[in-house]
Amino acid sequence: MKTMWMLLIVVLLLSPLTAYSQGGGTVVADSFVSATLGRPYQFNVYLPAGYQESESRYPTVYLLHGRGDTKDAWLNIRDTLDRMIAEGAIPPVIAVLPDMPSLSAAGYYIDSQYRGGEALERAFFNDLIPYVDSTYHTLADPGSRIVGGYSMGGYGAMRYALAHPEVFAGALNCWGVS
């Protein structure tokens, strides 16, 4: 499993994230009311081809967007994941693409201490991950879960992996991805 994650990291960092899909996985928008934030928590989720017909459980990668972007910034990853899965480079995975605002009252995927700020890190761990694990066919263990991001999301990914090793097997930082 560790080799699979290392391969995913290398391929994501080296692959151009351009669209050339011939079908495959789907990306759906989802949301739920976050008890921590007291508002809807929105995200996109990539589901591999055959997900709806399968009872299999899948490893999960959480991909965090950069400052000023939204959950839609990672939509171009669908084609890369489809290709990697089709080539057998990685097994089918679920990719979660959360929406995290970057406010003047802070952001960067941490709990803000500013007036008007939000408990973004607590919401991610207390609300988003449990929702995803209870709603989708995930392998809900740290060895089957990684987090990645670019820019602000790269910081968030490194922070989450280091501060929460009981949740994530590792992290990837995708420099130059936009």
PDB file of C-alpha atoms in Angstrom:
ATOM      1  CA  MET A   1       0.000   0.000   0.000  1.00  0.00           C
ATOM      2  CA  LYS A   2       2.864   2.392   0.824  1.00  0.00           C
ATOM      3  CA  THR A   3       4.358   1.878  -2.656  1.00  0.00           C
ATOM      4  CA  MET A   4       0.999   2.734  -4.236  1.00  0.00           C
ATOM      5  CA  TRP A   5       0.858   6.036  -2.354  1.00  0.00           C
ATOM      6  CA  MET A   6       4.449   6.912  -3.269  1.00  0.00           C
ATOM      7  CA  LEU A   7       3.675   6.211  -6.921  1.00  0.00           C
ATOM      8  CA  LEU A   8       0.555   8.391  -6.716  1.00  0.00           C
ATOM      9  CA  ILE A   9       2.608  11.237  -5.268  1.00  0.00           C
ATOM     10  CA  VAL A  10       5.264  11.027  -7.983  1.00  0.00           C
ATOM     11  CA  VAL A  11       2.781  10.738 -10.845  1.00  0.00           C
ATOM     12  CA  LEU A  12       0.599  13.598  -9.586  1.00  0.00           C
ATOM     13  CA  LEU A  13       3.622  15.838  -9.245  1.00  0.00           C
ATOM     14  CA  LEU A  14       4.940  15.011 -12.720  1.00  0.00           C
ATOM     15  CA  SER A  15       1.714  14.668 -14.709  1.00  0.00           C
ATOM     16  CA  PRO A  16       0.239  17.542 -16.636  1.00  0.00           C
ATOM     17  CA  LEU A  17      -3.264  18.008 -15.307  1.00  0.00           C
ATOM     18  CA  THR A  18      -4.969  18.535 -18.630  1.00  0.00           C
ATOM     19  CA  ALA A  19      -8.214  17.064 -19.842  1.00  0.00           C
ATOM     20  CA  TYR A  20      -8.066  14.093 -22.181  1.00  0.00           C
ATOM     21  CA  SER A  21     -10.435  11.644 -20.551  1.00  0.00           C
ATOM     22  CA  GLN A  22     -12.322   9.039 -22.522  1.00  0.00           C
ATOM     23  CA  GLY A  23     -14.815   8.391 -19.755  1.00  0.00           C
ATOM     24  CA  GLY A  24     -14.216   6.821 -16.435  1.00  0.00           C
ATOM     25  CA  GLY A  25     -14.814   8.260 -13.009  1.00  0.00           C
ATOM     26  CA  THR A  26     -17.335  10.901 -12.127  1.00  0.00           C
ATOM     27  CA  VAL A  27     -17.156  14.020 -10.013  1.00  0.00           C
ATOM     28  CA  VAL A  28     -20.195  14.915  -7.953  1.00  0.00           C
ATOM     29  CA  ALA A  29     -20.910  17.905  -5.759  1.00  0.00           C
ATOM     30  CA  ASP A  30     -21.932  17.158  -2.185  1.00  0.00           C
ATOM     31  CA  SER A  31     -22.553  19.075   1.019  1.00  0.00           C
ATOM     32  CA  PHE A  32     -23.739  18.590   4.576  1.00  0.00           C
ATOM     33  CA  VAL A  33     -24.348  20.902   7.510  1.00  0.00           C
ATOM     34  CA  SER A  34     -21.163  21.104   9.561  1.00  0.00           C
ATOM     35  CA  ALA A  35     -21.867  21.100  13.295  1.00  0.00           C
ATOM     36  CA  THR A  36     -18.506  22.802  13.872  1.00  0.00           C
ATOM     37  CA  LEU A  37     -19.049  25.605  11.362  1.00  0.00           C
ATOM     38  CA  GLY A  38     -22.814  25.930  11.724  1.00  0.00           C
ATOM     39  CA  ARG A  39     -23.194  26.152   7.949  1.00  0.00           C
ATOM     40  CA  PRO A  40     -23.102  23.904   4.881  1.00  0.00           C
ATOM     41  CA  TYR A  41     -19.728  22.335   4.154  1.00  0.00           C
ATOM     42  CA  GLN A  42     -19.385  21.945   0.392  1.00  0.00           C
ATOM     43  CA  PHE A  43     -17.058  19.653  -1.516  1.00  0.00           C
ATOM     44  CA  ASN A  44     -16.661  17.712  -4.741  1.00  0.00           C
ATOM     45  CA  VAL A  45     -15.872  14.020  -4.739  1.00  0.00           C
ATOM     46  CA  TYR A  46     -14.283  11.941  -7.499  1.00  0.00           C
ATOM     47  CA  LEU A  47     -15.705   8.421  -7.669  1.00  0.00           C
ATOM     48  CA  PRO A  48     -13.837   5.879  -9.821  1.00  0.00           C
ATOM     49  CA  ALA A  49     -15.472   4.107 -12.756  1.00  0.00           C
ATOM     50  CA  GLY A  50     -17.714   1.300 -11.535  1.00  0.00           C
ATOM     51  CA  TYR A  51     -18.156   2.811  -8.075  1.00  0.00           C
ATOM     52  CA  GLN A  52     -21.965   2.757  -8.175  1.00  0.00           C
ATOM     53  CA  GLU A  53     -22.078  -0.940  -9.086  1.00  0.00           C
ATOM     54  CA  SER A  54     -19.392  -2.020  -6.630  1.00  0.00           C
ATOM     55  CA  GLU A  55     -19.477  -2.823  -2.942  1.00  0.00           C
ATOM     56  CA  SER A  56     -15.690  -2.453  -2.754  1.00  0.00           C
ATOM     57  CA  ARG A  57     -14.032  -0.032  -0.346  1.00  0.00           C
ATOM     58  CA  TYR A  58     -11.523   2.464  -1.752  1.00  0.00           C
ATOM     59  CA  PRO A  59      -8.492   4.391  -0.487  1.00  0.00           C
ATOM     60  CA  THR A  60      -9.101   8.119  -0.224  1.00  0.00           C
ATOM     61  CA  VAL A  61      -7.058  11.154  -1.171  1.00  0.00           C
ATOM     62  CA  TYR A  62      -8.097  14.585   0.112  1.00  0.00           C
ATOM     63  CA  LEU A  63      -6.952  17.365  -2.251  1.00  0.00           C
ATOM     64  CA  LEU A  64      -6.834  20.883  -0.811  1.00  0.00           C
ATOM     65  CA  HIS A  65      -7.037  23.932  -3.076  1.00  0.00           C
ATOM     66  CA  GLY A  66      -4.943  27.098  -2.935  1.00  0.00           C
ATOM     67  CA  ARG A  67      -5.822  30.540  -1.602  1.00  0.00           C
ATOM     68  CA  GLY A  68      -8.445  32.260  -3.719  1.00  0.00           C
ATOM     69  CA  ASP A  69      -9.585  29.007  -5.352  1.00  0.00           C
ATOM     70  CA  THR A  70     -12.593  26.826  -4.606  1.00  0.00           C
ATOM     71  CA  LYS A  71     -13.507  23.153  -4.564  1.00  0.00           C
ATOM     72  CA  ASP A  72     -13.693  23.332  -8.358  1.00  0.00           C
ATOM     73  CA  ALA A  73      -9.955  24.046  -8.726  1.00  0.00           C
ATOM     74  CA  TRP A  74      -9.139  20.318  -8.631  1.00  0.00           C
ATOM     75  CA  LEU A  75     -11.753  19.236 -11.208  1.00  0.00           C
ATOM     76  CA  ASN A  76      -9.007  18.685 -13.777  1.00  0.00           C
ATOM     77  CA  ILE A  77      -7.611  15.832 -11.647  1.00  0.00           C
ATOM     78  CA  ARG A  78     -10.401  13.518 -12.867  1.00  0.00           C
ATOM     79  CA  ASP A  79      -8.677  12.773 -16.147  1.00  0.00           C
ATOM     80  CA  THR A  80      -5.327  12.111 -14.471  1.00  0.00           C
ATOM     81  CA  LEU A  81      -6.891   9.742 -11.955  1.00  0.00           C
ATOM     82  CA  ASP A  82      -8.871   7.981 -14.703  1.00  0.00           C
ATOM     83  CA  ARG A  83      -5.683   7.492 -16.716  1.00  0.00           C
ATOM     84  CA  MET A  84      -3.603   6.272 -13.765  1.00  0.00           C
ATOM     85  CA  ILE A  85      -6.320   3.801 -12.728  1.00  0.00           C
ATOM     86  CA  ALA A  86      -6.798   2.548 -16.309  1.00  0.00           C
ATOM     87  CA  GLU A  87      -3.037   2.028 -16.695  1.00  0.00           C
ATOM     88  CA  GLY A  88      -2.875   0.154 -13.382  1.00  0.00           C
ATOM     89  CA  ALA A  89      -0.491   2.714 -11.889  1.00  0.00           C
ATOM     90  CA  ILE A  90      -2.791   3.089  -8.879  1.00  0.00           C
ATOM     91  CA  PRO A  91      -5.848   1.232  -7.676  1.00  0.00           C
ATOM     92  CA  PRO A  92      -9.238   2.938  -7.926  1.00  0.00           C
ATOM     93  CA  VAL A  93      -9.444   5.759  -5.372  1.00  0.00           C
ATOM     94  CA  ILE A  94     -11.951   8.262  -4.056  1.00  0.00           C
ATOM     95  CA  ALA A  95     -10.732  11.871  -4.176  1.00  0.00           C
ATOM     96  CA  VAL A  96     -12.345  14.448  -1.910  1.00  0.00           C
ATOM     97  CA  LEU A  97     -12.040  18.081  -3.024  1.00  0.00           C
ATOM     98  CA  PRO A  98     -13.214  20.276  -0.118  1.00  0.00           C
ATOM     99  CA  ASP A  99     -14.133  23.945  -0.318  1.00  0.00           C
ATOM    100  CA  MET A 100     -12.233  26.037   2.221  1.00  0.00           C
ATOM    101  CA  PRO A 101     -12.591  29.788   2.181  1.00  0.00           C
ATOM    102  CA  SER A 102      -9.512  31.947   2.538  1.00  0.00           C
ATOM    103  CA  LEU A 103     -10.834  34.857   4.520  1.00  0.00           C
ATOM    104  CA  SER A 104      -9.295  38.076   5.706  1.00  0.00           C
ATOM    105  CA  ALA A 105      -9.930  36.477   9.116  1.00  0.00           C
ATOM    106  CA  ALA A 106      -7.379  33.761   8.196  1.00  0.00           C
ATOM    107  CA  GLY A 107      -7.673  30.475   6.395  1.00  0.00           C
ATOM    108  CA  TYR A 108      -4.906  28.085   5.473  1.00  0.00           C
ATOM    109  CA  TYR A 109      -6.963  25.177   6.770  1.00  0.00           C
ATOM    110  CA  ILE A 110      -6.344  26.073  10.419  1.00  0.00           C
ATOM    111  CA  ASP A 111      -8.710  27.165  13.192  1.00  0.00           C
ATOM    112  CA  SER A 112      -8.835  30.957  13.004  1.00  0.00           C
ATOM    113  CA  GLN A 113      -8.404  32.990  16.168  1.00  0.00           C
ATOM    114  CA  TYR A 114      -9.681  36.135  14.420  1.00  0.00           C
ATOM    115  CA  ARG A 115     -13.139  37.608  14.922  1.00  0.00           C
ATOM    116  CA  GLY A 116     -15.264  36.258  12.105  1.00  0.00           C
ATOM    117  CA  GLY A 117     -12.871  33.370  11.513  1.00  0.00           C
ATOM    118  CA  GLU A 118     -13.874  29.726  11.494  1.00  0.00           C
ATOM    119  CA  ALA A 119     -12.662  26.466  13.024  1.00  0.00           C
ATOM    120  CA  LEU A 120     -11.611  25.045   9.657  1.00  0.00           C
ATOM    121  CA  GLU A 121      -9.261  22.353  10.946  1.00  0.00           C
ATOM    122  CA  ARG A 122     -11.734  21.059  13.516  1.00  0.00           C
ATOM    123  CA  ALA A 123     -14.487  20.984  10.883  1.00  0.00           C
ATOM    124  CA  PHE A 124     -12.233  19.016   8.513  1.00  0.00           C
ATOM    125  CA  PHE A 125     -11.460  16.320  11.107  1.00  0.00           C
ATOM    126  CA  ASN A 126     -14.663  16.307  13.181  1.00  0.00           C
ATOM    127  CA  ASP A 127     -17.181  16.755  10.378  1.00  0.00           C
ATOM    128  CA  LEU A 128     -15.833  16.217   6.837  1.00  0.00           C
ATOM    129  CA  ILE A 129     -13.823  13.010   7.262  1.00  0.00           C
ATOM    130  CA  PRO A 130     -16.534  11.253   9.321  1.00  0.00           C
ATOM    131  CA  TYR A 131     -19.178  12.343   6.790  1.00  0.00           C
ATOM    132  CA  VAL A 132     -17.123  11.044   3.855  1.00  0.00           C
ATOM    133  CA  ASP A 133     -16.359   7.752   5.620  1.00  0.00           C
ATOM    134  CA  SER A 134     -20.033   7.212   6.503  1.00  0.00           C
ATOM    135  CA  THR A 135     -21.401   8.260   3.089  1.00  0.00           C
ATOM    136  CA  TYR A 136     -18.923   6.786   0.608  1.00  0.00           C
ATOM    137  CA  HIS A 137     -17.250   3.366   0.291  1.00  0.00           C
ATOM    138  CA  THR A 138     -13.921   4.405   1.825  1.00  0.00           C
ATOM    139  CA  LEU A 139     -11.271   2.358   3.569  1.00  0.00           C
ATOM    140  CA  ALA A 140     -11.550   4.327   6.800  1.00  0.00           C
ATOM    141  CA  ASP A 141      -8.075   3.802   8.174  1.00  0.00           C
ATOM    142  CA  PRO A 142      -4.903   5.926   8.138  1.00  0.00           C
ATOM    143  CA  GLY A 143      -3.021   3.532   5.862  1.00  0.00           C
ATOM    144  CA  SER A 144      -5.611   4.124   3.146  1.00  0.00           C
ATOM    145  CA  ARG A 145      -5.890   7.896   3.391  1.00  0.00           C
ATOM    146  CA  ILE A 146      -3.558  10.682   2.202  1.00  0.00           C
ATOM    147  CA  VAL A 147      -3.887  14.439   1.898  1.00  0.00           C
ATOM    148  CA  GLY A 148      -2.416  16.716  -0.753  1.00  0.00           C
ATOM    149  CA  GLY A 149      -2.614  20.275  -1.914  1.00  0.00           C
ATOM    150  CA  TYR A 150      -0.976  23.231  -3.598  1.00  0.00           C
ATOM    151  CA  SER A 151      -0.246  26.732  -2.315  1.00  0.00           C
ATOM    152  CA  MET A 152      -2.457  27.303   0.746  1.00  0.00           C
ATOM    153  CA  GLY A 153      -3.635  23.704   0.334  1.00  0.00           C
ATOM    154  CA  GLY A 154      -0.038  22.474   0.309  1.00  0.00           C
ATOM    155  CA  TYR A 155       0.456  24.094   3.689  1.00  0.00           C
ATOM    156  CA  GLY A 156      -2.794  22.549   4.918  1.00  0.00           C
ATOM    157  CA  ALA A 157      -1.790  19.102   3.631  1.00  0.00           C
ATOM    158  CA  MET A 158       1.606  19.181   5.323  1.00  0.00           C
ATOM    159  CA  ARG A 159       0.100  20.483   8.557  1.00  0.00           C
ATOM    160  CA  TYR A 160      -2.663  17.881   8.620  1.00  0.00           C
ATOM    161  CA  ALA A 161      -0.340  14.953   7.883  1.00  0.00           C
ATOM    162  CA  LEU A 162       2.172  16.032  10.534  1.00  0.00           C
ATOM    163  CA  ALA A 163      -0.376  17.011  13.199  1.00  0.00           C
ATOM    164  CA  HIS A 164      -2.684  14.049  12.580  1.00  0.00           C
ATOM    165  CA  PRO A 165      -0.612  10.944  11.724  1.00  0.00           C
ATOM    166  CA  GLU A 166      -3.412   8.834  13.193  1.00  0.00           C
ATOM    167  CA  VAL A 167      -5.604   9.983  10.265  1.00  0.00           C
ATOM    168  CA  PHE A 168      -3.267  10.181   7.232  1.00  0.00           C
ATOM    169  CA  ALA A 169      -0.574   7.860   5.889  1.00  0.00           C
ATOM    170  CA  GLY A 170       1.169  10.804   4.259  1.00  0.00           C
ATOM    171  CA  ALA A 171       0.916  14.019   2.308  1.00  0.00           C
ATOM    172  CA  LEU A 172       1.844  15.415  -1.063  1.00  0.00           C
ATOM    173  CA  ASN A 173       2.564  18.984  -1.984  1.00  0.00           C
ATOM    174  CA  CYS A 174       1.784  19.822  -5.608  1.00  0.00           C
ATOM    175  CA  TRP A 175       3.831  22.883  -6.471  1.00  0.00           C
ATOM    176  CA  GLY A 176       2.979  24.611  -9.709  1.00  0.00           C
ATOM    177  CA  VAL A 177      -0.465  23.024 -10.023  1.00  0.00           C
ATOM    178  CA  SER A 178      -3.307  25.376 -10.794  1.00  0.00           C
TER     179      SER A 178
END
